[in-house]
Tab-separated table of C-alpha atoms in Angstrom:
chain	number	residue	atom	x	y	z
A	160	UNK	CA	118.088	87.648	101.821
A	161	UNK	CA	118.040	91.247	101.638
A	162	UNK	CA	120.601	93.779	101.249
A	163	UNK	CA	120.448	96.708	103.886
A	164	UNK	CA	121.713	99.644	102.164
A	165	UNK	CA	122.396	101.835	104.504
A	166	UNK	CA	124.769	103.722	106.904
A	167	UNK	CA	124.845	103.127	111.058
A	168	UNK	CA	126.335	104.809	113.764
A	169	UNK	CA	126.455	104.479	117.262
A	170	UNK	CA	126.405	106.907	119.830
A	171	UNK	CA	127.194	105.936	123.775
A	172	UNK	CA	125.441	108.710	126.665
A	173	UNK	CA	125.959	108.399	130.541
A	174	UNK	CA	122.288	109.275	131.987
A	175	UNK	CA	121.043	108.477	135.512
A	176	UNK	CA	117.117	108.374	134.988
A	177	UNK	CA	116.852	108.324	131.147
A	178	UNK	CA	114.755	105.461	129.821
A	179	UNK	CA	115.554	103.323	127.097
A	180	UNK	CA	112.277	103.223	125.559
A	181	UNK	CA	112.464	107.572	125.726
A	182	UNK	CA	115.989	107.432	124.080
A	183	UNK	CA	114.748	105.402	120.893
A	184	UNK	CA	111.663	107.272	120.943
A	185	UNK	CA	113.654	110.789	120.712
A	186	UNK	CA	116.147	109.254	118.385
A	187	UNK	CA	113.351	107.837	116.076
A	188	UNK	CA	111.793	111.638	116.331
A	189	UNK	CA	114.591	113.200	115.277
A	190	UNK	CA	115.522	110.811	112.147
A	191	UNK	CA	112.105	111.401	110.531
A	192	UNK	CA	113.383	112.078	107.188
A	193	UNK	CA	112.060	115.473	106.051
A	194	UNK	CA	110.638	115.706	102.053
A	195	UNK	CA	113.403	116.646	100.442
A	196	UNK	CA	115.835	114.676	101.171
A	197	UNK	CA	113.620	111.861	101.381
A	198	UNK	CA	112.381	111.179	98.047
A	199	UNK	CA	115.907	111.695	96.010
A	200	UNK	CA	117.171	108.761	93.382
A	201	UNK	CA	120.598	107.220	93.269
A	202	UNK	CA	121.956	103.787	92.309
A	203	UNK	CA	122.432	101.859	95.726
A	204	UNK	CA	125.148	100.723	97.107
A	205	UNK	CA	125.454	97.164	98.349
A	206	UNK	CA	127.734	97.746	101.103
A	207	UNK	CA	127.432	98.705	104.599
A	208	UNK	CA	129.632	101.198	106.616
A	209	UNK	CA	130.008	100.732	110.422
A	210	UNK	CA	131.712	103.885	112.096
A	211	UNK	CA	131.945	104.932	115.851
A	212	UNK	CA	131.553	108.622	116.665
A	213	UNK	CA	133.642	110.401	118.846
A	214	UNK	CA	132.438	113.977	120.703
A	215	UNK	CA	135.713	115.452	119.270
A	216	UNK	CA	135.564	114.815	115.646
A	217	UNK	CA	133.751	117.753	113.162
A	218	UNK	CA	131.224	117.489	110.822
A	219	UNK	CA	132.461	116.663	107.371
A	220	UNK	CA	132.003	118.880	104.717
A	221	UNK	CA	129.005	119.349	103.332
A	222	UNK	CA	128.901	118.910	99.529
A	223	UNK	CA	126.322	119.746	96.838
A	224	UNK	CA	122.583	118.131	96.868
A	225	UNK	CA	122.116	115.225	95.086
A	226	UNK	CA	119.670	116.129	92.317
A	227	UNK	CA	117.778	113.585	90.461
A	228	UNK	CA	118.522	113.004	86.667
A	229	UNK	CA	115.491	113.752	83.970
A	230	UNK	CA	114.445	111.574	81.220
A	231	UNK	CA	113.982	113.797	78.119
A	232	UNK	CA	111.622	111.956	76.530
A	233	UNK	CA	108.833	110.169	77.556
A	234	UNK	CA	105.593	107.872	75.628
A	235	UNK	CA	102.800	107.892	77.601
A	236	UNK	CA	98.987	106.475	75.528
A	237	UNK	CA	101.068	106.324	72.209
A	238	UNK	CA	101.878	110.343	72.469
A	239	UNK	CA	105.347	110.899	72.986
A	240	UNK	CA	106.654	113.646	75.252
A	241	UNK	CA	109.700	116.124	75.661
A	242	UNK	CA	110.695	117.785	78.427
A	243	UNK	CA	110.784	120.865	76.586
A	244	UNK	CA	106.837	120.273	75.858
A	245	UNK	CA	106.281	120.148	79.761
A	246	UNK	CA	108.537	122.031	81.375
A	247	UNK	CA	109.065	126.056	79.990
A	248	UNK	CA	110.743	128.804	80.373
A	249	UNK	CA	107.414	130.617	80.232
A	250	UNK	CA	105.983	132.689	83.048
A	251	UNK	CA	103.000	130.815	82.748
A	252	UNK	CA	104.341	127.069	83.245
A	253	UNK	CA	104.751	125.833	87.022
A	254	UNK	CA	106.080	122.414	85.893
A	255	UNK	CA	109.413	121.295	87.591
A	256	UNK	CA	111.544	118.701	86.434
A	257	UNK	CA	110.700	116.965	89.817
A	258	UNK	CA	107.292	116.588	88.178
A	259	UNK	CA	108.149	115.531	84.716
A	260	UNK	CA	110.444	112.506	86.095
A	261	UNK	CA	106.815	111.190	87.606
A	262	UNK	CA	104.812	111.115	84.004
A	263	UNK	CA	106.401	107.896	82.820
A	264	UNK	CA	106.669	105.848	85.931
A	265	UNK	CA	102.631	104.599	86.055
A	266	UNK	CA	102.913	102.953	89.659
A	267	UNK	CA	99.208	101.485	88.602
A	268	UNK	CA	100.596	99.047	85.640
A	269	UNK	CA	103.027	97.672	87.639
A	270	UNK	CA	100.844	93.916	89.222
A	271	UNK	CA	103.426	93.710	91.753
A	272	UNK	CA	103.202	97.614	93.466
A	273	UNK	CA	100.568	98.332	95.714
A	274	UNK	CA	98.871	100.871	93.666
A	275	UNK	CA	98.689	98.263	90.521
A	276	UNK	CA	97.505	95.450	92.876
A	277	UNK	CA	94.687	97.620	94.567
A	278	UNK	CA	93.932	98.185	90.659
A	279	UNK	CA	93.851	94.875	89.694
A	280	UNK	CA	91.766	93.756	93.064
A	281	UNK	CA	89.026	96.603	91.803
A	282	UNK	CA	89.279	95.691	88.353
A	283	UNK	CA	88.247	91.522	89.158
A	284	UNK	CA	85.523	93.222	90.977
A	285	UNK	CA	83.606	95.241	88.494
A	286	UNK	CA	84.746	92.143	85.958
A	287	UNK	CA	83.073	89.463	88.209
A	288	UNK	CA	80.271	91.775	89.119
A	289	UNK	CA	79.370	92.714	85.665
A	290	UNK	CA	80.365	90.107	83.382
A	291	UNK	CA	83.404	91.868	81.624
A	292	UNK	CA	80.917	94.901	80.784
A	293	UNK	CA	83.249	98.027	81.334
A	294	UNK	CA	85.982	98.844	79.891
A	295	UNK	CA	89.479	99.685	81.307
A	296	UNK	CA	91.875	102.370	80.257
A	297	UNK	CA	94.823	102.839	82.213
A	298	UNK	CA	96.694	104.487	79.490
A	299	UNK	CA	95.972	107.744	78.930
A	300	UNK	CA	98.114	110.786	78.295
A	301	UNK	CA	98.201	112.756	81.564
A	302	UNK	CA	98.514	116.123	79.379
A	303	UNK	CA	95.059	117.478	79.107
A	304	UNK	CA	93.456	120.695	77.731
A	305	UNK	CA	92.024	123.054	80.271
A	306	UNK	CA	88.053	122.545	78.532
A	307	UNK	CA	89.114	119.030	79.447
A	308	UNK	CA	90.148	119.189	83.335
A	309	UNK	CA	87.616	121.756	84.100
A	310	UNK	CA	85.028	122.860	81.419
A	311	UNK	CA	83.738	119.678	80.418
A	312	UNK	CA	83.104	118.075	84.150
A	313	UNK	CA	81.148	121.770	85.254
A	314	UNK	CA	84.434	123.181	87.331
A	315	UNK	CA	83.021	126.346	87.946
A	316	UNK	CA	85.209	129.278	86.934
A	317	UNK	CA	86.372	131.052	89.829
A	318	UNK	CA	86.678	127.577	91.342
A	319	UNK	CA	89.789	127.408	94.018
A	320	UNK	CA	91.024	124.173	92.279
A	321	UNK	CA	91.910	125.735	88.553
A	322	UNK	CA	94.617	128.457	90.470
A	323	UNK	CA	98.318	127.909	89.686
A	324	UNK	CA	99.006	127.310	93.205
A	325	UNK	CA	96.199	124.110	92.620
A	326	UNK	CA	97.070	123.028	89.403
A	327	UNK	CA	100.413	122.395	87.149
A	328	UNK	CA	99.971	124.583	84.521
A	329	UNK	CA	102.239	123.510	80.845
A	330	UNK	CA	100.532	126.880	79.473
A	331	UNK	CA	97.156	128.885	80.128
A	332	UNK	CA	95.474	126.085	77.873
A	333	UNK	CA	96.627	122.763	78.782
A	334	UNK	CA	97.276	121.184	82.356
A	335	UNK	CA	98.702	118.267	83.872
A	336	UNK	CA	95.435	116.417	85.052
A	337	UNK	CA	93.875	117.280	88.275
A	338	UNK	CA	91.806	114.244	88.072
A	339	UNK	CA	90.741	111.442	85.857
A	340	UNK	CA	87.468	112.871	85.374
A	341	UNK	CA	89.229	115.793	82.770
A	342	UNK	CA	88.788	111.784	80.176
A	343	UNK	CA	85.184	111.102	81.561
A	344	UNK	CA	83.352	113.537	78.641
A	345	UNK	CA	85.837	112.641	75.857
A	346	UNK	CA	84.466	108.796	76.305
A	347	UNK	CA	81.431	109.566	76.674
A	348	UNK	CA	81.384	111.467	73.164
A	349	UNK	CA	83.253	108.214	71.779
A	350	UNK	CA	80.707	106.177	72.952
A	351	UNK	CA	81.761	104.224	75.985
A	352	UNK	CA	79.339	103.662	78.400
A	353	UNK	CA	80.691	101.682	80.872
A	354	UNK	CA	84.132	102.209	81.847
A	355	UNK	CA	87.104	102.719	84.142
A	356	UNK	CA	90.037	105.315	83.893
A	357	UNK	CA	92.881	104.521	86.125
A	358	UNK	CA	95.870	106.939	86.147
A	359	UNK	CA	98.266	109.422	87.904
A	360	UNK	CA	96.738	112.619	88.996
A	361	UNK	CA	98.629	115.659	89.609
A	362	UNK	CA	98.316	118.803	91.635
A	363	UNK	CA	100.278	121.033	93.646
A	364	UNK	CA	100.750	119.824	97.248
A	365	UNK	CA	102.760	120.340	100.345
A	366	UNK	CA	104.557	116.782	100.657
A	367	UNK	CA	103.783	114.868	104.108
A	368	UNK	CA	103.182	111.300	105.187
A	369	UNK	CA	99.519	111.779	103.594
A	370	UNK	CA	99.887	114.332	100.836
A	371	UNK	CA	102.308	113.767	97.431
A	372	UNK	CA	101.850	116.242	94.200
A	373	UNK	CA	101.652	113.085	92.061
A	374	UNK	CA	98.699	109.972	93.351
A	375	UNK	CA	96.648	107.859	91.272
A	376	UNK	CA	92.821	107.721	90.342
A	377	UNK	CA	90.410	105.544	89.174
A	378	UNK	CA	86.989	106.826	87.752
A	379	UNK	CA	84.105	104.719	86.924
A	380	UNK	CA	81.284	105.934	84.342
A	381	UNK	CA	77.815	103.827	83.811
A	382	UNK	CA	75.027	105.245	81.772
A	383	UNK	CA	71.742	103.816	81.281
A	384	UNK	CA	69.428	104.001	78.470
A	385	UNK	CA	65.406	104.665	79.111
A	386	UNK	CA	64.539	100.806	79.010
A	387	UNK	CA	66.843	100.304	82.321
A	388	UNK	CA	64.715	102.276	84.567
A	389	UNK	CA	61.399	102.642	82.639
A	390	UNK	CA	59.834	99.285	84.179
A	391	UNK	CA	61.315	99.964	87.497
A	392	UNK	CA	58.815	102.280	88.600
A	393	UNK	CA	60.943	104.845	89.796
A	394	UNK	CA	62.441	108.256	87.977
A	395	UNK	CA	65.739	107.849	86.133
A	396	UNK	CA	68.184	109.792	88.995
A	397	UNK	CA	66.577	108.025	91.806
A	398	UNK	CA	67.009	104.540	89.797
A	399	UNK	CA	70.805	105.443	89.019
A	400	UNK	CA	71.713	106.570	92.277
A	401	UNK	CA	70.140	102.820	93.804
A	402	UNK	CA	72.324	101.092	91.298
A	403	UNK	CA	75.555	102.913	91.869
A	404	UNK	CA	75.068	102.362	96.048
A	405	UNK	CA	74.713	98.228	95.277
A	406	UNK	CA	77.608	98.620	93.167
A	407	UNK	CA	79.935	100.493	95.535
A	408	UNK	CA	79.116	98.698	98.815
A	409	UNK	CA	79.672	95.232	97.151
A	410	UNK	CA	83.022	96.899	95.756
A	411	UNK	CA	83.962	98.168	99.467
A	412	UNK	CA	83.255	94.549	100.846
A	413	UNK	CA	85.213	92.905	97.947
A	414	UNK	CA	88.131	95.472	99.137
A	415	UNK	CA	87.431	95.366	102.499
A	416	UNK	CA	85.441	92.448	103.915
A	417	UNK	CA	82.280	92.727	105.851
A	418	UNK	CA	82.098	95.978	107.183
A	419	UNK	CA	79.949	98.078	108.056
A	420	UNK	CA	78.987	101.464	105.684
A	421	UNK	CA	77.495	104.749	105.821
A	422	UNK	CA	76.610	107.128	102.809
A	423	UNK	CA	77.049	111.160	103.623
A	424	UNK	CA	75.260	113.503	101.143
A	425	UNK	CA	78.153	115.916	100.035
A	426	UNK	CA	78.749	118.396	96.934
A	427	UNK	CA	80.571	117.868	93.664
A	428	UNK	CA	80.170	120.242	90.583
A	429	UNK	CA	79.950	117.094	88.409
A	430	UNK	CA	77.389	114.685	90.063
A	431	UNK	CA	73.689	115.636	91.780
A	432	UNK	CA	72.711	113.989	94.158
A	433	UNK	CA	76.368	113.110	95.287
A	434	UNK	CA	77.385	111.081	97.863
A	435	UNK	CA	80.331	109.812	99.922
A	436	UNK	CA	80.967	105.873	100.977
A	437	UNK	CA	82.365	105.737	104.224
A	438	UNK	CA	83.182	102.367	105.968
A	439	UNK	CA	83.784	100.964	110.018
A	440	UNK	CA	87.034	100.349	109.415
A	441	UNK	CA	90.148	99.115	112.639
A	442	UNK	CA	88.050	101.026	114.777
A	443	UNK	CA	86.913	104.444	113.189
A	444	UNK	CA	84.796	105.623	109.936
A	445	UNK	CA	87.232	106.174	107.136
A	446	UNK	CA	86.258	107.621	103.406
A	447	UNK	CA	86.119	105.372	100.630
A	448	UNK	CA	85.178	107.250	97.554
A	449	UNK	CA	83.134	110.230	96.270
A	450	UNK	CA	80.296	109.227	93.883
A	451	UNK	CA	76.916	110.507	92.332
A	452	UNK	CA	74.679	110.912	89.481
A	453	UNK	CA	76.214	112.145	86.424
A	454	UNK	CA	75.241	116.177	86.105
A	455	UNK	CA	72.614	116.183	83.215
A	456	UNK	CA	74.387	119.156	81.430
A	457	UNK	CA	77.612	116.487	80.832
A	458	UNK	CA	75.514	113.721	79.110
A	459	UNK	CA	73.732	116.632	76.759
A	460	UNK	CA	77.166	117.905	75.526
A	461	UNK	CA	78.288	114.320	74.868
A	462	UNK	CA	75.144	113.778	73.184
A	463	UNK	CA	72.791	111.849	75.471
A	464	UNK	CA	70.564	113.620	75.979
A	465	UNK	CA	67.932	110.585	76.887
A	466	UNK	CA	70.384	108.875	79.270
A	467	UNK	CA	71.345	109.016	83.019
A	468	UNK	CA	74.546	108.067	83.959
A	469	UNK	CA	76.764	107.537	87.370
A	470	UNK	CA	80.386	107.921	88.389
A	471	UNK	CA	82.130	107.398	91.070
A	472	UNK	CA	86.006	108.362	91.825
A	473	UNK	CA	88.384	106.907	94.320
A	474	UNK	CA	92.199	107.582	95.508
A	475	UNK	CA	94.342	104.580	95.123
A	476	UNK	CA	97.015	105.484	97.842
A	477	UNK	CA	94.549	106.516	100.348
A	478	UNK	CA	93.072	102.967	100.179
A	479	UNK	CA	96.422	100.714	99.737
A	480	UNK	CA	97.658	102.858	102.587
A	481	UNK	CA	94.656	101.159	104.607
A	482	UNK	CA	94.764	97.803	103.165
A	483	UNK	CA	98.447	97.321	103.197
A	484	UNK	CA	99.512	99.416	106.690
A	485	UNK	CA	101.604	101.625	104.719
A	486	UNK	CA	102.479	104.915	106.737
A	487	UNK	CA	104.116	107.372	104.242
A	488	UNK	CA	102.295	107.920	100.624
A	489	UNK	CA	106.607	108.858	99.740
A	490	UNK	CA	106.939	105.264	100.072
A	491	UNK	CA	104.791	104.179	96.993
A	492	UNK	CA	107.586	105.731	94.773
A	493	UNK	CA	110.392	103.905	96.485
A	494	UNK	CA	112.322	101.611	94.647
A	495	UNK	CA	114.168	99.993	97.003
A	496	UNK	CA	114.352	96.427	97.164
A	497	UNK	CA	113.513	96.365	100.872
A	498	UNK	CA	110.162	98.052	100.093
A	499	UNK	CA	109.566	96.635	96.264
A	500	UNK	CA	110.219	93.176	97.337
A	501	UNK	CA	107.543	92.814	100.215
A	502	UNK	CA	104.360	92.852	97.405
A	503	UNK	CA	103.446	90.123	94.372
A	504	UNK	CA	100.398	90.199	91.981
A	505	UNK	CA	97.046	89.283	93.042
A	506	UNK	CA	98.077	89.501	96.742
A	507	UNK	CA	95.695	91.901	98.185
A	508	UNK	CA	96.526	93.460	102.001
A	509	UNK	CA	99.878	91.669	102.334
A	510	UNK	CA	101.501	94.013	105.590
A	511	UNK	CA	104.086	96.311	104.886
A	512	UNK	CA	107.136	95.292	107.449
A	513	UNK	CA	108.915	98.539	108.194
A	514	UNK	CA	112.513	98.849	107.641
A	515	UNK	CA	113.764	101.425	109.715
A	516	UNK	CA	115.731	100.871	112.977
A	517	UNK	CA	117.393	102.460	116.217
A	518	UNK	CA	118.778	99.666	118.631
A	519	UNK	CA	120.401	99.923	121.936
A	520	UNK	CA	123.588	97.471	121.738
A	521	UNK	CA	125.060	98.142	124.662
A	522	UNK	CA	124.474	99.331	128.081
A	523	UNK	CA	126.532	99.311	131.867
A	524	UNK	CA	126.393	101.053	134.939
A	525	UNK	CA	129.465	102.624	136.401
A	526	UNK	CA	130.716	102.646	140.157
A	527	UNK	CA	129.035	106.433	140.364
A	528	UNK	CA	126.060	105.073	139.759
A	529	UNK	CA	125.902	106.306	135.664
A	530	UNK	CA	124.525	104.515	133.255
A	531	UNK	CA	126.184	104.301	130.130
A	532	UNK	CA	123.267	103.422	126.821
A	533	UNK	CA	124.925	102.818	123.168
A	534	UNK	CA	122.771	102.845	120.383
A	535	UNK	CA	123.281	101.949	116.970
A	536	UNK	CA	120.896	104.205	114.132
A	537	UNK	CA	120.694	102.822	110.790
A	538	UNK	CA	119.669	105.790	108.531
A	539	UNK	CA	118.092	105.043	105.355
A	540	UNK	CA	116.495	106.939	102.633
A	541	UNK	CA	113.483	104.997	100.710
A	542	UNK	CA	115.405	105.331	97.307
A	543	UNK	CA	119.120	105.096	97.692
A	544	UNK	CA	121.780	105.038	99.329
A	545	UNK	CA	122.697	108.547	101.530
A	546	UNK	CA	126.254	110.000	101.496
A	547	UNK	CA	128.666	110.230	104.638
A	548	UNK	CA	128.140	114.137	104.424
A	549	UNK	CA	124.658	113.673	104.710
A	550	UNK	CA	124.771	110.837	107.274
A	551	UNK	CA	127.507	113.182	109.208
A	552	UNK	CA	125.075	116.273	109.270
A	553	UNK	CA	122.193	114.263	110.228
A	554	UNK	CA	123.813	112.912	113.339
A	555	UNK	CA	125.109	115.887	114.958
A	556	UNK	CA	121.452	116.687	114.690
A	557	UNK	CA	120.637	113.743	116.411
A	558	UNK	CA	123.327	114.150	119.045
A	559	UNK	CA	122.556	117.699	119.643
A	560	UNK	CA	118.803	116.773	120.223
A	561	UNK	CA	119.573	114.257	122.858
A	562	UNK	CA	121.896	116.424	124.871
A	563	UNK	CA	119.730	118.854	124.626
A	564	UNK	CA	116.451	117.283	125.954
A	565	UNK	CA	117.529	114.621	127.850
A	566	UNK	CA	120.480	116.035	129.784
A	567	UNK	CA	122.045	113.479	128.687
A	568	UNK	CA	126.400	113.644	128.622
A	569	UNK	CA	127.792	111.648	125.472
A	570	UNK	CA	130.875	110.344	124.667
């Protein structure tokens, strides 16, 4: 049984014509939690608070913003990390602490989140497909040199994406990671040639439903050696390019089931040709991944020069989104029992049940022919429990709203 952390209050309206279904819908409108309060941590509270609200009382006071604590040091791929390494007081450094509290938390090595799950699913695939053949690394230091993120995959340099409004800058040399690609010519000069780099991915965002500064990657490398494509009768790009579609469209219906695909010739700086995987998916063509063959100039600077390669590179929260109907990419960090406790390893596409809830608990009509609705709001935040103030302010709002476009008179 699960604990609802929360706080509720009710709020009663005489209307003559105002529908149920359009109160809820309004009062559901105005609730939607906006980013930042909706993202802050806090113990919870495992207790419940039931309080009517009268038109006379005044908001409480409102006190100072809950701001989350920072870990001070952090180990991430055997490197260990202070905040003072990450986050300056240097004109040049756009860290915030909001960011550094995000480096140690790796949503993808946790089997029962979503993101580690999806990880897992992909990782059976390529393991089943190819016999064990590539390797995994899922624990690399998101700290990466500049040469790293953006040199050494072709970024051109007046690219849009290296800007400090793009990119979290720790100085003018080294970066938070934009992508996973910024590993992709460091294992190639080490000698992998088949493998898969799953981590967290940063870059400066405005935060909606969709869009968080802080997702997770996976990138996928295979090169191939003369003797692969010699025999085949075709040239080395065109051979590559057949190998990586097979791979990808088995991996989308290992993900996804029989659906049907599309491939859409696009532009990276990295790959050429390079292509995008888009699936028929509940009723409209979605993206799946960006892919392509491995730009010749990368494999000469990593010292293969005889070899083609592929890659491919694919967001994990835009597909568990998908896969397990979750609405709000903010919800991946939550760590609220409510949210944590609805997923379990290996279980691929298990539905997120939402949480969230306005009820009306009471209704009459009066001998003037009024109606009288009373509704009951539970307002919750993802990651802890809210404070009265906060509760208090919020449902003035909510009160104010409803007057205000409904006609409605409250009491």
């Amino acid at each position: 049984m699960l604990i609802q952390t929360c706080r509720l209050r009710n709020f009663c309206a005489y209307t003559y014509s105002t529908s149920v279904a359009m109160a809820i819908s309004l009062a559901r409108s105005t609730l939607s939690p906006k980013p930042s309060m909706f993202f802050h941590k806090s113990s919870f509270r495992t207790f419940t608070l039931s309080l009517p609200f009268s038109t006379s009382a005044s908001p409480a006071p409102r006190g100072q913003k809950w701001r989350q604590p920072v870990v001070s040091v952090l180990e991430l791929g055997g490197v260990k990390i202070v905040r003072e390494d990450v986050v300056r007081d240097d004109p040049t450094n756009n860290v915030p602490d909001s960011i550094f509290a995000k480096l140690g938390m790796q949503l993808h090595r946790r089997d029962q989140h979503p993101i580690g799950i999806l990880k897992n699913a992909i990782y059976d695939y390529f393991h089943t497909t190819y016999s064990n053949k590539f390797e995994k690394f899922d624990d690399l230091c998101p700290i990466v040199s500049v040469k790293e993120n953006f040199d050494d995959v072709l970024v051109p340099a007046d690219h849009v994406s290296r800007s400090y409004n793009d990119t979290y800058y720790v100085d003018p040399q080294t970066v938070l990671r934009c992508h996973t690609s910024a590993h992709q010519a460091e294992l190639l000069r080490r000698g992998h040639t088949h493998f898969l780099v799953t981590g967290d991915v940063y870059r400066r965002d405005s935060i909606d439903s969709t869009h968080y500064p802080v997702f997770h990657q996976m990138e996928g490398v295979r090169v191939f050696s003369p003797k692969d494509w010699e025999s085949s009768g075709v040239d080395s790009a065109s051979y590559a390019a057949e190998d990586l579609k097979t791979c990808l469209e088995g991996l989308a219906r290992h993900l996804f089931g029989a659906v049907e695909m599309r491939w859409v010739d696009t532009y990276f700086p990295f790959t050429s040709p390079s292509f995008e995987l888009e699936i028929f998916f509940q009723e409209k063509w979605m993206e799946v991944l960006g892919c392509g063959v491995t730009e010749q100039e990368i494999l000469k600077r990593s010292g293969k020069t005889d070899n083609v390669a592929w890659a491919f590179g694919l967001g994990l929260e835009r597909l568990a989104m998908v896969l397990f109907d979750i609405p709000d990419i903010r919800l991946f960090w939550s760590t609220d029992e409510r949210f944590t406790s609805q997923f379990s390893k290996g279980q691929l596409g298990v539905k997120f049940k939402p949480f969230s809830k306005v009820s009306l608990i009471d209704n009459f009509t009066n001998k003037k022919g009024m109606t009288s609705h009373c509704y009951r709001m539970a307002y919750r935040s993802m990651e802890r429990s809210l404070t009265d103030e906060e509760i208090n302010d919020l449902q003035w709002k909510v009160r104010e709203e409803v007057q205000n476009k409904l006609k409605v008179i409250l009491r």
